[in-house]
PDB file of C-alpha atoms in Angstrom:
ATOM      1  CA  MET A  27      -0.249  -3.180  27.358  1.00  0.00           C
ATOM      2  CA  HIS A  28       1.021  -3.012  30.995  1.00  0.00           C
ATOM      3  CA  GLY A  29       1.463  -6.339  31.889  1.00  0.00           C
ATOM      4  CA  SER A  30       0.794  -8.654  28.742  1.00  0.00           C
ATOM      5  CA  LYS A  31       4.297  -9.676  29.069  1.00  0.00           C
ATOM      6  CA  THR A  32       3.184 -12.249  31.416  1.00  0.00           C
ATOM      7  CA  TRP A  33      -0.019 -13.131  29.956  1.00  0.00           C
ATOM      8  CA  GLY A  34      -0.917 -16.883  29.495  1.00  0.00           C
ATOM      9  CA  LEU A  35      -3.603 -16.350  26.404  1.00  0.00           C
ATOM     10  CA  THR A  36      -5.392 -19.495  25.249  1.00  0.00           C
ATOM     11  CA  GLU A  37      -7.022 -19.474  21.856  1.00  0.00           C
ATOM     12  CA  ASN A  38     -10.536 -18.912  23.840  1.00  0.00           C
ATOM     13  CA  ASN A  39      -9.227 -16.121  25.628  1.00  0.00           C
ATOM     14  CA  LYS A  40      -7.609 -14.337  22.392  1.00  0.00           C
ATOM     15  CA  ARG A  41     -10.751 -14.390  20.597  1.00  0.00           C
ATOM     16  CA  ARG A  42     -12.292 -12.944  23.562  1.00  0.00           C
ATOM     17  CA  VAL A  43      -9.745 -10.145  23.328  1.00  0.00           C
ATOM     18  CA  ASP A  44     -10.343  -9.489  19.776  1.00  0.00           C
ATOM     19  CA  ALA A  45     -13.924  -9.194  20.243  1.00  0.00           C
ATOM     20  CA  THR A  46     -13.364  -6.729  23.413  1.00  0.00           C
ATOM     21  CA  GLU A  47     -11.394  -5.187  21.129  1.00  0.00           C
ATOM     22  CA  MET A  48     -13.423  -4.418  18.743  1.00  0.00           C
ATOM     23  CA  ASP A  49     -16.499  -3.777  20.757  1.00  0.00           C
ATOM     24  CA  ALA A  50     -14.504  -0.959  21.925  1.00  0.00           C
ATOM     25  CA  LEU A  51     -13.638   0.340  18.682  1.00  0.00           C
ATOM     26  CA  ARG A  52     -17.105   0.273  17.422  1.00  0.00           C
ATOM     27  CA  ARG A  53     -18.407   2.038  20.343  1.00  0.00           C
ATOM     28  CA  SER A  54     -15.705   4.803  19.881  1.00  0.00           C
ATOM     29  CA  SER A  55     -16.560   5.257  16.370  1.00  0.00           C
ATOM     30  CA  ARG A  56     -20.084   5.168  16.948  1.00  0.00           C
ATOM     31  CA  ILE A  57     -20.643   2.325  14.665  1.00  0.00           C
ATOM     32  CA  SER A  58     -23.275  -0.295  15.289  1.00  0.00           C
ATOM     33  CA  ARG A  59     -23.347  -4.116  14.147  1.00  0.00           C
ATOM     34  CA  LYS A  60     -26.547  -3.627  12.825  1.00  0.00           C
ATOM     35  CA  GLU A  61     -24.495  -1.320  10.107  1.00  0.00           C
ATOM     36  CA  ARG A  62     -22.423  -4.217   8.942  1.00  0.00           C
ATOM     37  CA  ILE A  63     -19.194  -2.363   8.377  1.00  0.00           C
ATOM     38  CA  ARG A  64     -16.313  -5.066   8.495  1.00  0.00           C
ATOM     39  CA  ASN A  65     -13.858  -4.653  11.085  1.00  0.00           C
ATOM     40  CA  VAL A  66     -11.030  -3.747   8.775  1.00  0.00           C
ATOM     41  CA  THR A  67     -12.655  -0.906   7.800  1.00  0.00           C
ATOM     42  CA  ILE A  68     -13.498   0.216  11.156  1.00  0.00           C
ATOM     43  CA  ARG A  69      -9.561   0.092  12.152  1.00  0.00           C
ATOM     44  CA  GLN A  70      -8.716   1.710   9.117  1.00  0.00           C
ATOM     45  CA  GLN A  71     -10.929   4.489   9.734  1.00  0.00           C
ATOM     46  CA  ILE A  72      -9.688   5.049  13.092  1.00  0.00           C
ATOM     47  CA  GLY A  73      -5.686   4.340  12.085  1.00  0.00           C
ATOM     48  CA  LEU A  74      -5.281   1.043  14.119  1.00  0.00           C
ATOM     49  CA  GLU A  75      -3.610  -1.974  11.821  1.00  0.00           C
ATOM     50  CA  LYS A  76      -1.935  -3.808  14.863  1.00  0.00           C
ATOM     51  CA  PRO A  77      -4.726  -6.264  16.849  1.00  0.00           C
ATOM     52  CA  ILE A  78      -4.260  -6.078  20.729  1.00  0.00           C
ATOM     53  CA  VAL A  79      -3.452 -10.084  20.583  1.00  0.00           C
ATOM     54  CA  LYS A  80      -0.650  -9.930  17.889  1.00  0.00           C
ATOM     55  CA  GLU A  81       0.940  -6.597  19.883  1.00  0.00           C
ATOM     56  CA  THR A  82       0.516  -9.096  23.260  1.00  0.00           C
ATOM     57  CA  GLU A  83       2.577 -11.981  21.544  1.00  0.00           C
ATOM     58  CA  GLN A  84       5.454  -9.318  20.502  1.00  0.00           C
ATOM     59  CA  ASN A  85       5.779  -8.051  23.777  1.00  0.00           C
ATOM     60  CA  GLN A  86       5.834 -11.192  25.080  1.00  0.00           C
ATOM     61  CA  LEU A  87       8.458 -12.665  22.788  1.00  0.00           C
ATOM     62  CA  THR A  88      10.661  -9.679  23.778  1.00  0.00           C
ATOM     63  CA  TRP A  89      10.333 -10.344  27.451  1.00  0.00           C
ATOM     64  CA  TYR A  90      11.325 -14.158  26.862  1.00  0.00           C
ATOM     65  CA  GLY A  91      14.445 -13.120  24.720  1.00  0.00           C
ATOM     66  CA  HIS A  92      15.514 -10.404  27.326  1.00  0.00           C
ATOM     67  CA  VAL A  93      14.977 -13.163  30.542  1.00  0.00           C
ATOM     68  CA  GLN A  94      17.131 -15.330  28.487  1.00  0.00           C
ATOM     69  CA  ARG A  95      19.907 -12.773  27.865  1.00  0.00           C
ATOM     70  CA  MET A  96      19.579 -12.449  31.696  1.00  0.00           C
ATOM     71  CA  ALA A  97      22.426 -14.329  34.262  1.00  0.00           C
ATOM     72  CA  GLU A  98      21.646 -17.742  35.379  1.00  0.00           C
ATOM     73  CA  GLY A  99      21.288 -16.496  38.787  1.00  0.00           C
ATOM     74  CA  ARG A 100      18.379 -13.885  38.504  1.00  0.00           C
ATOM     75  CA  LEU A 101      15.314 -14.276  39.614  1.00  0.00           C
ATOM     76  CA  PRO A 102      13.043 -14.213  36.287  1.00  0.00           C
ATOM     77  CA  LYS A 103      15.251 -16.745  34.454  1.00  0.00           C
ATOM     78  CA  ILE A 104      14.760 -19.005  37.756  1.00  0.00           C
ATOM     79  CA  ALA A 105      11.101 -18.398  37.562  1.00  0.00           C
ATOM     80  CA  LEU A 106      10.871 -19.382  33.980  1.00  0.00           C
ATOM     81  CA  LYS A 107      12.362 -22.364  34.376  1.00  0.00           C
ATOM     82  CA  TRP A 108      10.928 -23.786  37.143  1.00  0.00           C
ATOM     83  CA  MET A 109       8.430 -26.302  36.967  1.00  0.00           C
ATOM     84  CA  LEU A 110       5.937 -27.137  39.694  1.00  0.00           C
ATOM     85  CA  LYS A 111       6.671 -30.658  41.411  1.00  0.00           C
ATOM     86  CA  GLN A 112       3.075 -32.462  41.991  1.00  0.00           C
ATOM     87  CA  LYS A 113       1.265 -34.909  40.395  1.00  0.00           C
ATOM     88  CA  ARG A 114      -1.347 -33.541  37.490  1.00  0.00           C
ATOM     89  CA  ALA A 115      -4.931 -33.957  37.297  1.00  0.00           C
ATOM     90  CA  ARG A 116      -6.333 -35.855  34.847  1.00  0.00           C
ATOM     91  CA  GLY A 117      -7.134 -35.428  31.074  1.00  0.00           C
ATOM     92  CA  ARG A 118      -4.537 -33.338  29.030  1.00  0.00           C
ATOM     93  CA  PRO A 119      -2.805 -30.689  30.515  1.00  0.00           C
ATOM     94  CA  LYS A 120      -3.397 -27.019  30.296  1.00  0.00           C
ATOM     95  CA  LYS A 121      -1.183 -24.740  28.054  1.00  0.00           C
ATOM     96  CA  ASN A 122       1.309 -22.738  29.760  1.00  0.00           C
ATOM     97  CA  TRP A 123       3.176 -19.779  28.973  1.00  0.00           C
ATOM     98  CA  MET A 124       5.900 -21.432  27.900  1.00  0.00           C
ATOM     99  CA  GLU A 125       4.084 -23.536  25.078  1.00  0.00           C
ATOM    100  CA  GLY A 126       2.539 -19.915  23.778  1.00  0.00           C
ATOM    101  CA  ILE A 127       5.865 -18.704  23.400  1.00  0.00           C
ATOM    102  CA  ARG A 128       7.121 -21.628  21.264  1.00  0.00           C
ATOM    103  CA  LYS A 129       4.211 -21.072  19.088  1.00  0.00           C
ATOM    104  CA  ASP A 130       4.680 -17.766  18.319  1.00  0.00           C
ATOM    105  CA  MET A 131       8.364 -18.451  17.764  1.00  0.00           C
ATOM    106  CA  ASN A 132       7.441 -21.036  15.229  1.00  0.00           C
ATOM    107  CA  GLU A 133       4.730 -18.541  13.585  1.00  0.00           C
ATOM    108  CA  ARG A 134       7.705 -16.140  13.140  1.00  0.00           C
ATOM    109  CA  ASN A 135      10.784 -19.198  12.249  1.00  0.00           C
ATOM    110  CA  LEU A 136      12.598 -18.215  15.431  1.00  0.00           C
ATOM    111  CA  ASN A 137      14.759 -20.641  16.805  1.00  0.00           C
ATOM    112  CA  GLU A 138      16.495 -21.372  20.411  1.00  0.00           C
ATOM    113  CA  GLY A 139      19.129 -19.063  20.331  1.00  0.00           C
ATOM    114  CA  GLN A 140      18.385 -16.298  18.742  1.00  0.00           C
ATOM    115  CA  TRP A 141      17.862 -14.264  21.287  1.00  0.00           C
ATOM    116  CA  GLU A 142      21.699 -13.871  22.119  1.00  0.00           C
ATOM    117  CA  ASP A 143      21.702 -10.650  19.146  1.00  0.00           C
ATOM    118  CA  ILE A 144      19.255  -8.133  20.373  1.00  0.00           C
ATOM    119  CA  LYS A 145      18.992  -6.306  17.170  1.00  0.00           C
ATOM    120  CA  GLN A 146      18.175  -9.476  15.072  1.00  0.00           C
ATOM    121  CA  TRP A 147      15.852 -10.672  17.571  1.00  0.00           C
ATOM    122  CA  SER A 148      13.813  -8.073  17.382  1.00  0.00           C
ATOM    123  CA  LEU A 149      13.720  -7.340  13.866  1.00  0.00           C
ATOM    124  CA  TYR A 150      12.243 -11.125  13.827  1.00  0.00           C
ATOM    125  CA  ILE A 151       9.387 -10.111  16.307  1.00  0.00           C
ATOM    126  CA  TYR A 152       8.598  -7.091  14.956  1.00  0.00           C
ATOM    127  CA  ILE A 153       8.832  -7.637  10.840  1.00  0.00           C
ATOM    128  CA  TYR A 154       6.027 -10.572  11.613  1.00  0.00           C
ATOM    129  CA  ILE A 155       3.665  -8.020  12.579  1.00  0.00           C
ATOM    130  CA  TYR A 156       4.232  -5.993   9.378  1.00  0.00           C
ATOM    131  CA  ILE A 157       3.605  -9.154   7.133  1.00  0.00           C
ATOM    132  CA  TYR A 158       0.940  -9.668   9.238  1.00  0.00           C
ATOM    133  CA  ILE A 159      -0.733  -6.496   8.486  1.00  0.00           C
ATOM    134  CA  TYR A 160      -0.033  -6.741   4.489  1.00  0.00           C
ATOM    135  CA  ILE A 161      -1.163 -10.495   4.448  1.00  0.00           C
ATOM    136  CA  TYR A 162      -4.374 -10.144   6.255  1.00  0.00           C
ATOM    137  CA  ILE A 163      -5.508  -6.876   6.899  1.00  0.00           C
ATOM    138  CA  TYR A 164      -4.696  -4.491   3.903  1.00  0.00           C
ATOM    139  CA  PRO A 165      -5.819  -7.461   0.799  1.00  0.00           C
ATOM    140  CA  THR A 166      -9.145  -7.466   3.095  1.00  0.00           C
ATOM    141  CA  MET A 167      -9.231  -3.737   2.648  1.00  0.00           C
ATOM    142  CA  ALA A 168      -8.227  -3.287  -0.996  1.00  0.00           C
ATOM    143  CA  MET A 169     -11.071  -6.043  -1.654  1.00  0.00           C
ATOM    144  CA  GLN A 170     -13.590  -3.951  -0.082  1.00  0.00           C
ATOM    145  CA  GLN A 171     -12.497  -0.718  -1.911  1.00  0.00           C
ATOM    146  CA  TYR A 172     -12.700  -2.451  -5.343  1.00  0.00           C
ATOM    147  CA  LYS A 173     -15.880  -3.700  -4.667  1.00  0.00           C
ATOM    148  CA  ASN A 174     -16.758  -0.417  -3.805  1.00  0.00           C
ATOM    149  CA  GLY A 175     -15.398   1.292  -7.207  1.00  0.00           C
ATOM    150  CA  ASN A 176     -12.287   2.232  -6.078  1.00  0.00           C
ATOM    151  CA  ASN A 177      -9.278   1.358  -8.152  1.00  0.00           C
ATOM    152  CA  LEU A 178      -6.423   1.646  -6.003  1.00  0.00           C
ATOM    153  CA  CYS A 179      -3.367   0.964  -8.627  1.00  0.00           C
ATOM    154  CA  CYS A 180      -5.077   3.328 -11.070  1.00  0.00           C
ATOM    155  CA  SER A 181      -6.856   6.519  -9.045  1.00  0.00           C
TER     156      SER A 181
END
């Protein structure tokens, strides 16, 4: 998705993007919420496995690694390190783009400096999506098919 590399996604925004994505998938499939069909089943029917939010996180980490490999004088790298010098408002500060990147790196067990090896960095970023799909999406689909009487292992 164009521009998703620089989105600052909060948890609330992620939920909204997920809901909007599923609404669009349901509408394009002409499946109503009243039919009580699970989101995973709709994704399977359409052939979409990767949620938009995960794709966005992947794009952000790819961009972050790209910028970190740039020379120090490049504008994107300067902008990434730039901190606003002003008095902050009361209360808890809002999360910024870098905090989202750090969270995504922690989820994938990525460390500072791993972006130097482009192939390794890409592998770690992309393999997480497949792990996510097999842990969260496929077990739900398999359980649903089992409940419907379809035995996956012996058919």
